[in-house]
mmCIF file of C-alpha atoms in Angstrom:
data_model
loop_
_atom_site.group_PDB
_atom_site.id
_atom_site.type_symbol
_atom_site.label_atom_id
_atom_site.label_comp_id
_atom_site.label_asym_id
_atom_site.label_seq_id
_atom_site.Cartn_x
_atom_site.Cartn_y
_atom_site.Cartn_z
ATOM 1 C CA UNK A 1 -9.688 -0.809 0.372
ATOM 2 C CA UNK A 2 -5.510 1.002 0.728
ATOM 3 C CA UNK A 3 -7.935 3.866 0.531
ATOM 4 C CA UNK A 4 -10.294 2.986 3.449
ATOM 5 C CA UNK A 5 -8.145 0.286 5.343
ATOM 6 C CA UNK A 6 -4.987 3.384 6.323
ATOM 7 C CA UNK A 7 -7.522 6.116 6.635
ATOM 8 C CA UNK A 8 -9.096 3.621 9.115
ATOM 9 C CA UNK A 9 -5.324 2.997 11.288
ATOM 10 C CA UNK A 10 -4.500 6.656 10.835
ATOM 11 C CA UNK A 11 -7.989 7.585 12.787
ATOM 12 C CA UNK A 12 -8.210 5.214 15.308
ATOM 13 C CA UNK A 13 -3.848 6.307 16.125
ATOM 14 C CA UNK A 14 -5.227 9.736 16.062
ATOM 15 C CA UNK A 15 -8.234 8.746 18.031
ATOM 16 C CA UNK A 16 -5.818 6.317 20.603
ATOM 17 C CA UNK A 17 -3.433 9.231 20.937
ATOM 18 C CA UNK A 18 -5.849 12.136 21.835
ATOM 19 C CA UNK A 19 -7.485 9.724 24.742
ATOM 20 C CA UNK A 20 -4.595 9.219 26.424
ATOM 21 C CA UNK A 21 -4.119 12.976 26.270
ATOM 22 C CA UNK A 22 -6.664 13.437 27.845
ATOM 23 C CA UNK A 23 -6.378 10.469 30.493
ATOM 24 C CA UNK A 24 -2.574 10.814 30.794
ATOM 25 C CA UNK A 25 -1.456 14.835 30.668
ATOM 26 C CA UNK A 26 -1.664 17.545 33.007
ATOM 27 C CA UNK A 27 -3.323 20.497 30.537
ATOM 28 C CA UNK A 28 -1.523 23.963 29.533
ATOM 29 C CA UNK A 29 2.071 22.155 31.285
ATOM 30 C CA UNK A 30 4.948 21.491 29.036
ATOM 31 C CA UNK A 31 5.870 17.045 29.413
ATOM 32 C CA UNK A 32 9.230 17.710 28.261
ATOM 33 C CA UNK A 33 9.532 14.006 25.346
ATOM 34 C CA UNK A 34 12.991 15.339 24.341
ATOM 35 C CA UNK A 35 14.129 18.682 26.129
ATOM 36 C CA UNK A 36 13.577 21.195 23.922
ATOM 37 C CA UNK A 37 13.357 19.880 21.364
ATOM 38 C CA UNK A 38 10.524 17.840 21.238
ATOM 39 C CA UNK A 39 7.475 18.305 24.262
ATOM 40 C CA UNK A 40 4.660 17.059 24.920
ATOM 41 C CA UNK A 41 1.462 20.084 25.599
ATOM 42 C CA UNK A 42 -1.685 19.263 26.125
ATOM 43 C CA UNK A 43 -4.769 21.830 25.351
ATOM 44 C CA UNK A 44 -7.678 21.999 22.888
ATOM 45 C CA UNK A 45 -8.252 24.688 19.742
ATOM 46 C CA UNK A 46 -10.514 26.043 18.968
ATOM 47 C CA UNK A 47 -9.144 27.212 15.722
ATOM 48 C CA UNK A 48 -7.114 25.700 12.714
ATOM 49 C CA UNK A 49 -3.221 25.910 13.115
ATOM 50 C CA UNK A 50 -1.815 29.254 15.454
ATOM 51 C CA UNK A 51 -6.127 29.123 16.384
ATOM 52 C CA UNK A 52 -6.705 30.870 13.577
ATOM 53 C CA UNK A 53 -10.937 31.439 13.347
ATOM 54 C CA UNK A 54 -11.123 30.473 16.553
ATOM 55 C CA UNK A 55 -14.700 31.925 16.557
ATOM 56 C CA UNK A 56 -16.268 30.106 13.965
ATOM 57 C CA UNK A 57 -14.753 26.677 14.456
ATOM 58 C CA UNK A 58 -18.500 25.353 12.898
ATOM 59 C CA UNK A 59 -17.088 26.551 9.149
ATOM 60 C CA UNK A 60 -13.607 24.159 10.220
ATOM 61 C CA UNK A 61 -16.054 21.375 10.508
ATOM 62 C CA UNK A 62 -17.584 22.147 7.741
ATOM 63 C CA UNK A 63 -14.370 22.483 5.243
ATOM 64 C CA UNK A 64 -13.306 19.177 6.828
ATOM 65 C CA UNK A 65 -16.688 17.494 5.883
ATOM 66 C CA UNK A 66 -17.166 18.730 2.414
ATOM 67 C CA UNK A 67 -12.537 17.864 2.151
ATOM 68 C CA UNK A 68 -13.303 14.188 3.031
ATOM 69 C CA UNK A 69 -16.412 13.608 0.855
ATOM 70 C CA UNK A 70 -14.404 14.945 -1.896
ATOM 71 C CA UNK A 71 -11.631 12.155 -0.680
ATOM 72 C CA UNK A 72 -14.244 9.244 -0.629
ATOM 73 C CA UNK A 73 -15.337 10.490 -4.173
ATOM 74 C CA UNK A 74 -11.451 10.418 -6.087
ATOM 75 C CA UNK A 75 -11.090 7.243 -4.218
ATOM 76 C CA UNK A 76 -12.765 5.634 -6.763
ATOM 77 C CA UNK A 77 -11.112 7.071 -9.683
ATOM 78 C CA UNK A 78 -8.109 5.820 -7.984
ATOM 79 C CA UNK A 79 -5.401 3.171 -9.783
ATOM 80 C CA UNK A 80 -2.234 4.511 -8.182
ATOM 81 C CA UNK A 81 -1.123 2.893 -5.046
ATOM 82 C CA UNK A 82 1.089 5.885 -4.482
ATOM 83 C CA UNK A 83 -2.505 7.563 -4.508
ATOM 84 C CA UNK A 84 -4.441 5.245 -2.521
ATOM 85 C CA UNK A 85 -1.656 5.677 0.085
ATOM 86 C CA UNK A 86 -1.561 9.261 0.166
ATOM 87 C CA UNK A 87 -5.426 9.899 -0.273
ATOM 88 C CA UNK A 88 -5.709 7.136 2.883
ATOM 89 C CA UNK A 89 -3.165 8.649 5.321
ATOM 90 C CA UNK A 90 -4.871 12.571 4.396
ATOM 91 C CA UNK A 91 -7.937 10.970 4.442
ATOM 92 C CA UNK A 92 -7.609 9.493 7.928
ATOM 93 C CA UNK A 93 -6.229 13.285 9.959
ATOM 94 C CA UNK A 94 -9.086 14.758 7.807
ATOM 95 C CA UNK A 95 -10.812 12.188 10.246
ATOM 96 C CA UNK A 96 -9.721 12.400 12.766
ATOM 97 C CA UNK A 97 -9.921 16.036 13.718
ATOM 98 C CA UNK A 98 -12.814 16.028 12.101
ATOM 99 C CA UNK A 99 -14.414 13.774 14.656
ATOM 100 C CA UNK A 100 -13.346 15.771 17.367
ATOM 101 C CA UNK A 101 -14.983 19.273 15.644
ATOM 102 C CA UNK A 102 -18.185 16.940 15.507
ATOM 103 C CA UNK A 103 -17.953 14.848 19.692
ATOM 104 C CA UNK A 104 -15.816 17.007 21.458
ATOM 105 C CA UNK A 105 -16.711 20.009 24.248
ATOM 106 C CA UNK A 106 -17.803 22.546 23.875
ATOM 107 C CA UNK A 107 -20.429 20.683 21.732
ATOM 108 C CA UNK A 108 -22.020 19.093 17.961
ATOM 109 C CA UNK A 109 -20.174 20.474 15.003
ATOM 110 C CA UNK A 110 -17.850 23.207 17.107
ATOM 111 C CA UNK A 111 -15.481 21.149 19.878
ATOM 112 C CA UNK A 112 -12.328 21.942 20.437
ATOM 113 C CA UNK A 113 -9.588 20.033 18.325
ATOM 114 C CA UNK A 114 -7.238 17.962 21.462
ATOM 115 C CA UNK A 115 -3.749 18.447 20.293
ATOM 116 C CA UNK A 116 -0.681 17.771 21.989
ATOM 117 C CA UNK A 117 2.727 17.324 20.052
ATOM 118 C CA UNK A 118 4.465 21.044 20.435
ATOM 119 C CA UNK A 119 8.399 21.738 19.039
ATOM 120 C CA UNK A 120 9.372 24.594 20.145
ATOM 121 C CA UNK A 121 12.613 25.419 18.403
ATOM 122 C CA UNK A 122 10.962 24.552 14.963
ATOM 123 C CA UNK A 123 7.335 27.237 15.497
ATOM 124 C CA UNK A 124 5.160 28.249 18.353
ATOM 125 C CA UNK A 125 2.131 25.649 17.059
ATOM 126 C CA UNK A 126 0.921 22.706 19.317
ATOM 127 C CA UNK A 127 -0.490 20.139 16.968
ATOM 128 C CA UNK A 128 -2.416 15.762 17.071
ATOM 129 C CA UNK A 129 -1.130 12.922 14.831
ATOM 130 C CA UNK A 130 -4.041 14.167 12.126
ATOM 131 C CA UNK A 131 -2.701 17.662 11.707
ATOM 132 C CA UNK A 132 0.747 15.176 11.212
ATOM 133 C CA UNK A 133 -0.998 13.365 8.037
ATOM 134 C CA UNK A 134 -2.836 16.117 6.459
ATOM 135 C CA UNK A 135 0.087 18.375 6.067
ATOM 136 C CA UNK A 136 2.605 15.194 5.037
ATOM 137 C CA UNK A 137 -0.966 14.261 2.933
ATOM 138 C CA UNK A 138 -0.917 16.959 0.931
ATOM 139 C CA UNK A 139 2.603 17.692 0.505
ATOM 140 C CA UNK A 140 2.624 14.490 -1.133
ATOM 141 C CA UNK A 141 -0.799 15.956 -2.900
ATOM 142 C CA UNK A 142 1.361 18.725 -4.342
ATOM 143 C CA UNK A 143 4.515 16.527 -5.214
ATOM 144 C CA UNK A 144 2.318 13.589 -6.889
ATOM 145 C CA UNK A 145 0.924 16.741 -9.556
ATOM 146 C CA UNK A 146 3.736 18.766 -9.413
ATOM 147 C CA UNK A 147 5.039 15.099 -10.786
ATOM 148 C CA UNK A 148 2.631 14.779 -12.957
ATOM 149 C CA UNK A 149 1.092 11.347 -12.063
ATOM 150 C CA UNK A 150 -3.095 11.249 -12.241
ATOM 151 C CA UNK A 151 -4.990 8.954 -9.736
ATOM 152 C CA UNK A 152 -5.361 6.543 -12.625
ATOM 153 C CA UNK A 153 -1.865 5.825 -11.993
ATOM 154 C CA UNK A 154 -0.338 7.023 -16.174
ATOM 155 C CA UNK A 155 1.490 10.316 -16.044
ATOM 156 C CA UNK A 156 1.137 13.825 -17.324
ATOM 157 C CA UNK A 157 3.889 13.402 -19.840
ATOM 158 C CA UNK A 158 2.356 9.997 -21.456
ATOM 159 C CA UNK A 159 -0.710 11.682 -22.609
ATOM 160 C CA UNK A 160 1.288 14.621 -23.864
ATOM 161 C CA UNK A 161 3.173 12.521 -26.247
ATOM 162 C CA UNK A 162 -0.780 10.444 -26.987
ATOM 163 C CA UNK A 163 -1.965 13.086 -28.098
ATOM 164 C CA UNK A 164 1.274 15.232 -29.393
ATOM 165 C CA UNK A 165 1.226 11.913 -31.699
ATOM 166 C CA UNK A 166 -2.264 11.867 -32.966
ATOM 167 C CA UNK A 167 -2.338 15.636 -34.315
ATOM 168 C CA UNK A 168 0.799 14.407 -35.736
ATOM 169 C CA UNK A 169 -0.437 11.398 -37.841
ATOM 170 C CA UNK A 170 -4.372 13.168 -38.307
ATOM 171 C CA UNK A 171 -7.384 10.217 -37.543
ATOM 172 C CA UNK A 172 -5.004 7.372 -37.650
ATOM 173 C CA UNK A 173 -2.780 8.152 -35.148
ATOM 174 C CA UNK A 174 -5.388 9.940 -33.330
ATOM 175 C CA UNK A 175 -7.369 5.980 -33.296
ATOM 176 C CA UNK A 176 -4.538 4.519 -32.446
ATOM 177 C CA UNK A 177 -4.235 6.605 -29.374
ATOM 178 C CA UNK A 178 -7.209 5.091 -28.077
ATOM 179 C CA UNK A 179 -6.383 1.757 -28.738
ATOM 180 C CA UNK A 180 -3.812 1.891 -26.184
#
């Protein structure tokens, strides 16, 4: 439930900001929000980050659909609130950009993603709300894996300890570990 709820909130936020961008911002013109630190700059991106792969937009559509499917499939195995939050935010970001790919011009599965956030001091990229959730979601996934938190809420070290105990105690230890 957490995954679906957060995904919906992120998707609505992303698409709302994109709608406001299309309706209110001039195309290809910087609008300072905090001087050079933060600007709004409306563009449509046919590629991935830094417009890489602009000629093969349909590949990104397929990749995002596969990623969304994997997240939904894994969501049924999640028993950790932290994993649910991370996967919900990641799914919402993926669905935000996938929606653009499927429904925006120039056509189905090759639509251009609406980008509008620019921080020229940090990177030359222009990005959107969905991108923020995708990047932070992937960093969070990496951290959860590094720290050994499993989808079921248990930790890697607990499983390693159980395996060590079972090896040291023979069958009796393995049976006790299985019951835990």
